[in-house]
Short mmCIF file of C-alpha atoms in Angstrom, two decimals:
data_model
loop_
_atom_site.label_atom_id
_atom_site.label_comp_id
_atom_site.label_asym_id
_atom_site.label_seq_id
_atom_site.Cartn_x
_atom_site.Cartn_y
_atom_site.Cartn_z
CA MET A 1 26.16 -34.42 15.52
CA ASP A 2 28.18 -35.36 12.46
CA ASN A 3 27.48 -33.55 9.25
CA PRO A 4 25.48 -35.58 6.75
CA SER A 5 27.43 -37.22 4.01
CA PRO A 6 27.26 -35.67 0.54
CA SER A 7 25.03 -38.52 -0.58
CA THR A 8 22.37 -37.65 2.02
CA ARG A 9 22.43 -33.89 1.66
CA SER A 10 19.38 -32.22 0.13
CA ASP A 11 19.79 -30.04 -2.89
CA LEU A 12 19.83 -26.37 -2.00
CA PRO A 13 16.81 -24.48 -3.32
CA ALA A 14 16.79 -22.36 -6.42
CA LEU A 15 16.04 -18.66 -6.38
CA GLY A 16 13.36 -17.30 -8.70
CA ILE A 17 13.46 -13.78 -10.11
CA LEU A 18 10.51 -11.70 -11.32
CA THR A 19 10.97 -8.36 -13.06
CA GLY A 20 8.54 -5.48 -12.89
CA ALA A 21 7.16 -6.54 -16.26
CA ASP A 22 6.53 -10.07 -14.94
CA VAL A 23 4.66 -8.65 -11.94
CA LEU A 24 2.55 -6.30 -14.03
CA ARG A 25 1.55 -9.06 -16.46
CA ARG A 26 0.31 -11.13 -13.55
CA LEU A 27 -1.82 -8.22 -12.30
CA GLU A 28 -3.40 -7.18 -15.59
CA GLY A 29 -6.95 -8.49 -15.80
CA ARG A 30 -6.77 -9.92 -12.25
CA ARG A 31 -7.15 -6.88 -10.02
CA GLU A 32 -10.45 -8.05 -8.54
CA GLU A 33 -8.70 -11.27 -7.55
CA CYS A 34 -5.90 -9.19 -6.02
CA VAL A 35 -8.43 -7.30 -3.88
CA ASP A 36 -9.75 -10.62 -2.59
CA VAL A 37 -6.18 -11.71 -1.74
CA VAL A 38 -5.77 -8.52 0.29
CA ARG A 39 -9.13 -9.05 2.01
CA ARG A 40 -8.13 -12.57 3.06
CA ALA A 41 -4.73 -11.34 4.25
CA TYR A 42 -6.35 -8.70 6.47
CA LEU A 43 -8.61 -11.32 8.03
CA CYS A 44 -5.70 -13.73 8.53
CA HIS A 45 -3.70 -10.98 10.24
CA ALA A 46 -6.67 -10.02 12.42
CA ALA A 47 -7.02 -13.66 13.48
CA GLY A 48 -3.50 -13.53 14.91
CA ARG A 49 -1.94 -15.82 12.30
CA SER A 50 0.87 -13.45 11.45
CA ALA A 51 3.91 -11.59 12.72
CA ASN A 52 4.27 -8.02 11.55
CA PRO A 53 7.08 -6.17 13.38
CA GLU A 54 7.25 -2.42 13.19
CA SER A 55 8.74 -1.07 10.00
CA SER A 56 12.27 0.32 10.30
CA PHE A 57 13.05 3.68 8.73
CA LEU A 58 16.53 4.39 7.43
CA ARG A 59 16.91 8.16 7.14
CA PHE A 60 19.68 10.40 5.86
CA SER A 61 20.77 13.50 7.78
CA GLU A 62 21.65 15.37 4.60
CA ARG A 63 18.47 14.25 2.79
CA PRO A 64 15.67 14.46 5.37
CA GLU A 65 12.99 14.01 2.72
CA ALA A 66 14.39 10.62 1.63
CA ARG A 67 14.03 7.29 3.39
CA ILE A 68 14.38 3.55 2.94
CA ILE A 69 11.96 1.33 4.84
CA SER A 70 12.22 -2.35 5.74
CA LEU A 71 9.01 -4.32 6.30
CA PRO A 72 9.65 -7.85 7.59
CA ALA A 73 6.64 -10.08 8.14
CA TYR A 74 5.21 -13.57 8.42
CA LEU A 75 1.72 -14.55 7.25
CA GLY A 76 0.39 -17.98 8.12
CA GLY A 77 -2.91 -19.69 7.43
CA GLU A 78 -3.54 -20.25 3.74
CA PHE A 79 -0.50 -18.11 2.84
CA GLU A 80 2.33 -19.61 4.93
CA VAL A 81 5.15 -17.35 3.82
CA ALA A 82 7.71 -15.04 5.39
CA GLY A 83 9.73 -12.28 3.81
CA ILE A 84 10.77 -8.67 3.71
CA LYS A 85 10.13 -5.64 1.51
CA TRP A 86 12.92 -3.07 1.18
CA VAL A 87 11.39 0.08 -0.26
CA ALA A 88 13.02 3.44 -0.92
CA SER A 89 11.30 6.80 -1.31
CA PHE A 90 13.43 9.57 -2.79
CA PRO A 91 11.16 12.49 -3.76
CA ASP A 92 13.85 14.14 -5.90
CA ASN A 93 14.05 11.15 -8.24
CA PRO A 94 11.51 12.50 -10.76
CA ARG A 95 13.88 15.39 -11.43
CA ARG A 96 16.36 12.73 -12.53
CA GLY A 97 13.77 11.19 -14.80
CA ILE A 98 13.20 8.08 -12.63
CA PRO A 99 10.31 7.13 -10.30
CA ARG A 100 10.30 8.31 -6.70
CA ALA A 101 9.93 4.81 -5.22
CA SER A 102 11.90 1.62 -5.76
CA ALA A 103 11.53 -1.69 -3.98
CA ILE A 104 12.43 -5.35 -3.85
CA LEU A 105 10.52 -8.15 -2.13
CA LEU A 106 12.09 -11.37 -0.86
CA LEU A 107 9.88 -14.37 -0.05
CA ASN A 108 11.21 -16.97 2.39
CA ASP A 109 10.23 -20.61 2.74
CA THR A 110 8.98 -21.08 6.31
CA GLY A 111 10.34 -24.64 6.49
CA THR A 112 13.97 -23.92 5.64
CA GLY A 113 14.17 -20.15 5.91
CA TYR A 114 15.71 -19.91 2.45
CA PRO A 115 14.49 -17.12 0.16
CA PHE A 116 12.84 -18.75 -2.85
CA ALA A 117 11.79 -15.64 -4.77
CA ALA A 118 12.99 -12.09 -5.36
CA MET A 119 10.81 -9.67 -7.27
CA GLU A 120 10.51 -6.04 -8.22
CA ALA A 121 8.17 -4.73 -5.57
CA SER A 122 7.23 -1.12 -6.29
CA ILE A 123 4.36 -2.55 -8.36
CA VAL A 124 3.53 -5.10 -5.64
CA SER A 125 3.57 -2.30 -3.05
CA ALA A 126 1.46 0.07 -5.14
CA SER A 127 -0.98 -2.71 -5.98
CA ARG A 128 -1.52 -3.86 -2.41
CA THR A 129 -1.99 -0.22 -1.38
CA ALA A 130 -4.51 0.37 -4.15
CA ALA A 131 -6.28 -2.92 -3.45
CA SER A 132 -6.65 -2.09 0.24
CA ALA A 133 -7.92 1.38 -0.69
CA VAL A 134 -10.67 0.18 -3.01
CA LEU A 135 -11.58 -2.58 -0.53
CA ALA A 136 -11.98 0.08 2.18
CA ALA A 137 -13.90 2.34 -0.20
CA GLU A 138 -16.39 -0.40 -1.06
CA THR A 139 -16.75 -1.42 2.58
CA LEU A 140 -17.32 2.16 3.77
CA THR A 141 -19.65 3.22 0.95
CA GLY A 142 -21.53 -0.05 0.71
CA GLY A 143 -20.98 -0.43 -3.01
CA ARG A 144 -18.95 0.55 -6.04
CA ARG A 145 -20.40 3.93 -6.81
CA ALA A 146 -19.30 7.52 -6.15
CA ALA A 147 -20.92 10.65 -7.56
CA ARG A 148 -17.52 12.36 -7.81
CA ILE A 149 -14.05 10.98 -7.08
CA GLY A 150 -11.32 13.39 -6.05
CA VAL A 151 -7.59 12.72 -6.27
CA VAL A 152 -5.00 14.76 -4.36
CA GLY A 153 -1.51 13.84 -5.58
CA THR A 154 -1.29 12.33 -9.06
CA GLY A 155 1.72 10.02 -8.86
CA LEU A 156 2.22 6.26 -9.13
CA ILE A 157 -0.20 5.24 -6.36
CA ALA A 158 -3.01 7.37 -7.77
CA GLY A 159 -2.61 5.68 -11.13
CA HIS A 160 -2.81 2.23 -9.55
CA VAL A 161 -5.90 3.19 -7.53
CA TRP A 162 -7.59 4.28 -10.76
CA ARG A 163 -6.77 0.96 -12.46
CA PHE A 164 -8.33 -0.95 -9.57
CA LEU A 165 -11.43 1.26 -9.63
CA ARG A 166 -11.64 0.75 -13.40
CA ASP A 167 -11.19 -3.01 -13.31
CA LEU A 168 -13.69 -3.39 -10.47
CA ARG A 169 -16.15 -1.38 -12.60
CA TRP A 170 -16.80 1.47 -10.20
CA GLN A 171 -19.48 3.88 -11.39
CA THR A 172 -18.81 7.60 -11.05
CA GLY A 173 -19.88 10.91 -12.50
CA GLY A 174 -16.26 11.94 -13.00
CA PHE A 175 -12.98 12.93 -11.37
CA THR A 176 -11.50 16.11 -9.94
CA VAL A 177 -7.73 16.06 -9.47
CA PHE A 178 -5.09 18.26 -7.87
CA ASP A 179 -1.32 18.18 -7.74
CA LEU A 180 1.17 20.80 -6.62
CA HIS A 181 2.55 20.59 -10.14
CA ARG A 182 -0.40 21.53 -12.30
CA GLU A 183 1.10 20.01 -15.44
CA ARG A 184 1.20 16.62 -13.70
CA ALA A 185 -2.43 17.01 -12.69
CA GLU A 186 -3.36 17.87 -16.26
CA ARG A 187 -1.50 14.86 -17.65
CA PHE A 188 -3.20 12.64 -15.08
CA ALA A 189 -6.63 14.05 -15.91
CA ASP A 190 -5.98 13.51 -19.61
CA SER A 191 -4.92 9.90 -18.97
CA LEU A 192 -8.08 9.26 -16.93
CA ALA A 193 -10.27 10.65 -19.68
CA ALA A 194 -8.48 8.60 -22.33
CA ASP A 195 -8.93 5.48 -20.19
CA GLY A 196 -12.70 5.88 -19.88
CA ALA A 197 -12.95 7.59 -16.50
CA GLY A 198 -15.60 10.04 -17.67
CA PRO A 199 -15.52 13.81 -17.20
CA THR A 200 -12.34 15.04 -15.51
CA ALA A 201 -11.42 18.41 -14.09
CA VAL A 202 -8.24 19.88 -12.64
CA SER A 203 -8.64 21.88 -9.43
CA ASP A 204 -6.46 24.72 -8.19
CA THR A 205 -6.51 23.51 -4.57
CA ALA A 206 -6.62 20.28 -2.60
CA ALA A 207 -9.32 21.83 -0.40
CA GLU A 208 -11.62 22.21 -3.39
CA VAL A 209 -11.16 18.55 -4.25
CA LEU A 210 -12.28 17.53 -0.77
CA ARG A 211 -15.20 19.96 -0.77
CA THR A 212 -16.64 18.69 -4.06
CA SER A 213 -16.00 14.92 -3.93
CA ASP A 214 -17.74 12.14 -2.05
CA LEU A 215 -14.80 9.74 -2.44
CA VAL A 216 -11.32 11.27 -2.05
CA VAL A 217 -7.99 9.57 -2.68
CA ILE A 218 -4.99 11.34 -1.09
CA THR A 219 -1.62 10.12 -2.35
CA THR A 220 0.96 12.85 -1.81
CA VAL A 221 4.50 12.91 -0.44
CA ALA A 222 3.54 15.43 2.27
CA GLY A 223 5.50 15.20 5.49
CA GLU A 224 3.26 17.56 7.48
CA PRO A 225 -0.51 18.26 7.49
CA HIS A 226 -1.67 20.79 4.90
CA LEU A 227 -5.45 20.30 5.14
CA ALA A 228 -6.85 21.72 8.36
CA ASP A 229 -10.47 22.87 7.92
CA PRO A 230 -13.02 20.36 9.31
CA GLU A 231 -15.72 22.03 7.18
CA LEU A 232 -14.14 20.30 4.17
CA LEU A 233 -15.66 17.10 5.58
CA ALA A 234 -19.10 18.53 6.36
CA HIS A 235 -20.75 16.69 3.44
CA GLY A 236 -19.61 13.30 4.80
CA PRO A 237 -17.13 11.98 2.21
CA VAL A 238 -15.06 8.83 2.39
CA VAL A 239 -11.38 9.82 2.41
CA LEU A 240 -8.69 7.29 1.52
CA HIS A 241 -5.78 8.94 3.31
CA LEU A 242 -3.07 6.76 1.77
CA SER A 243 -0.19 9.17 2.30
CA LEU A 244 -0.98 9.39 6.04
CA ARG A 245 0.33 12.88 6.88
CA ASP A 246 -1.93 15.30 5.00
CA LEU A 247 -4.76 15.85 7.50
CA ASP A 248 -4.52 18.12 10.53
CA PRO A 249 -5.74 16.58 13.80
CA ALA A 250 -8.77 18.87 13.66
CA MET A 251 -9.91 17.02 10.53
CA ILE A 252 -9.14 13.62 12.03
CA LEU A 253 -11.26 14.49 15.07
CA ALA A 254 -14.14 15.60 12.82
CA ALA A 255 -14.42 12.16 11.18
CA GLN A 256 -14.74 8.49 11.91
CA ASN A 257 -11.31 6.94 11.59
CA PHE A 258 -10.28 3.50 10.43
CA THR A 259 -6.87 2.02 9.74
CA ASP A 260 -5.25 -1.34 9.00
CA ASP A 261 -3.43 -1.83 12.31
CA ILE A 262 -3.71 0.75 15.07
CA ALA A 263 -0.33 0.07 16.69
CA HIS A 264 1.44 0.48 13.38
CA ALA A 265 -0.47 3.53 12.16
CA VAL A 266 -0.11 5.67 15.28
CA ARG A 267 3.60 6.39 14.93
CA GLU A 268 6.15 8.16 12.73
CA ARG A 269 4.25 11.48 12.88
CA THR A 270 1.30 10.31 10.86
CA SER A 271 -1.86 12.37 11.20
CA LEU A 272 -3.20 9.73 13.59
CA HIS A 273 0.00 9.99 15.65
CA LEU A 274 -0.19 13.79 15.78
CA THR A 275 -3.82 13.53 16.86
CA GLU A 276 -2.91 11.13 19.67
CA GLN A 277 -0.25 13.58 20.83
CA ARG A 278 -2.80 16.40 20.83
CA VAL A 279 -5.62 14.64 22.72
CA GLY A 280 -3.65 12.07 24.75
CA HIS A 281 -5.57 8.96 23.66
CA ARG A 282 -6.55 6.83 20.67
CA ARG A 283 -10.29 6.67 21.20
CA PHE A 284 -10.85 8.73 18.04
CA ILE A 285 -9.92 5.61 16.03
CA ASP A 286 -13.10 3.61 15.50
CA GLY A 287 -11.48 0.38 14.33
CA THR A 288 -9.65 -1.44 11.58
CA LEU A 289 -10.64 -2.52 8.10
CA ALA A 290 -10.81 -6.09 9.42
CA ASP A 291 -13.32 -4.90 12.05
CA LEU A 292 -15.40 -3.38 9.26
CA LEU A 293 -15.19 -6.60 7.25
CA HIS A 294 -16.25 -8.64 10.29
CA GLY A 295 -19.09 -6.21 11.01
CA THR A 296 -17.95 -5.50 14.58
CA VAL A 297 -17.77 -1.77 13.76
CA ALA A 298 -19.67 0.24 11.18
CA ARG A 299 -19.61 3.60 9.50
CA THR A 300 -22.08 6.16 10.80
CA PRO A 301 -24.28 7.17 7.84
CA GLY A 302 -23.70 10.73 6.71
CA ARG A 303 -20.52 11.23 8.72
CA ALA A 304 -17.11 11.59 7.08
CA ALA A 305 -14.98 8.45 7.23
CA VAL A 306 -11.19 8.50 6.89
CA PHE A 307 -9.19 5.34 6.11
CA SER A 308 -5.50 5.80 6.98
CA PRO A 309 -3.62 2.55 6.27
CA PHE A 310 0.00 2.43 7.39
CA GLY A 311 0.73 -0.39 4.96
CA LEU A 312 1.40 -3.82 6.43
CA GLY A 313 4.20 -6.13 5.38
CA VAL A 314 1.78 -9.06 5.50
CA LEU A 315 -0.08 -7.55 2.54
CA ASP A 316 3.12 -7.44 0.50
CA LEU A 317 3.67 -11.12 1.31
CA ALA A 318 0.14 -12.10 0.35
CA VAL A 319 0.18 -10.23 -2.94
CA GLY A 320 3.79 -11.21 -3.63
CA LYS A 321 3.15 -14.91 -3.16
CA TRP A 322 -0.01 -14.72 -5.27
CA VAL A 323 1.96 -12.97 -8.01
CA TRP A 324 4.79 -15.50 -7.73
CA GLU A 325 2.57 -18.56 -7.95
CA GLY A 326 0.67 -17.21 -10.94
CA ALA A 327 3.83 -16.14 -12.73
CA VAL A 328 5.47 -19.52 -12.23
CA ALA A 329 2.37 -21.31 -13.49
CA ALA A 330 2.53 -19.15 -16.61
CA GLY A 331 6.22 -19.87 -17.14
CA ALA A 332 7.29 -16.31 -16.39
CA GLY A 333 10.44 -15.13 -14.67
CA ARG A 334 13.78 -16.80 -14.49
CA THR A 335 15.38 -19.25 -12.08
CA LEU A 336 18.90 -19.27 -10.65
CA PRO A 337 19.36 -22.93 -9.70
CA ASP A 338 22.85 -22.41 -8.29
CA PHE A 339 22.29 -19.10 -6.45
CA TYR A 340 23.23 -20.74 -3.13
CA GLY A 341 25.33 -23.65 -4.33
CA ASP A 342 27.72 -25.82 -2.38
CA ALA A 343 29.88 -22.80 -1.59
CA VAL A 344 27.46 -21.88 1.23
CA ARG A 345 27.81 -25.26 2.99
CA GLU A 346 29.84 -24.26 6.01
CA GLY A 347 32.02 -22.07 3.82
CA THR A 348 33.48 -24.92 1.80
CA ALA A 349 33.05 -25.82 -1.84
#
């Protein structure tokens, strides 16, 4: 077929850019709306209106603790967007005075395939993780109340979880926090208190946090399990196991277990994966968050419940598109109208 004449060719799309500040402005005051976006994305994915290939992990032989992960995905239904998140985790970064994680999210038009937006995505990633966590917490507890909330690991994700709990007006008697670096835990506790979280305490051990809290948020950079005593779950807490590798299989087997997508979560030496290797099956996983939302599975009253979300690319797309549309409507960001330009037409100007 002959190429169309210049007079019949469509203009190539522009590329929009959102900075981290643009993304954060969109989120402030709208975190409850963000949780609803995540809820709808989970249900869309569960209905089969998505494609979410396994994440790819780029690792470095001389830096085994560091990794860069690619999360391609497509989410249909009301969202109708494709894209990819490229997220790096370099635990030594804080020593350099910069955050551990960095990320960018590209959103693709599903009609032409062209990327139409690029945005800073560490905030998108942290927000969708926090939104899924508080959605799971509310679903598993049946409300927005916890007598005591414990936090193990006081980095970026923990801060975002707190902001979602705050903006969704969770009621609690206070927080107990732990971090391997006590000064970080103390700074985090001080920031919680200053932000209206109520009484805060710093614990000397992660085990003590679990033992004394009925809602526990685990957000560490642990690569291997470091919590192994099932008795820490004897009082039946809800544990948001966001960092995935902290709990020994003995603790997993002592609880009800829920995740976002079983096939994705039982891999890459997560606690769920290690448990499967130990027992030879996956029957210890009771279901997904979508199952809980649909009511096809339920938490057993009084028994510990652990939510271990692997983190789905479809959630990044849902939150990213929601952020993009709101930012554009508010006149935020910048546009590169000639990012593609005629130079890309078959390599000729």
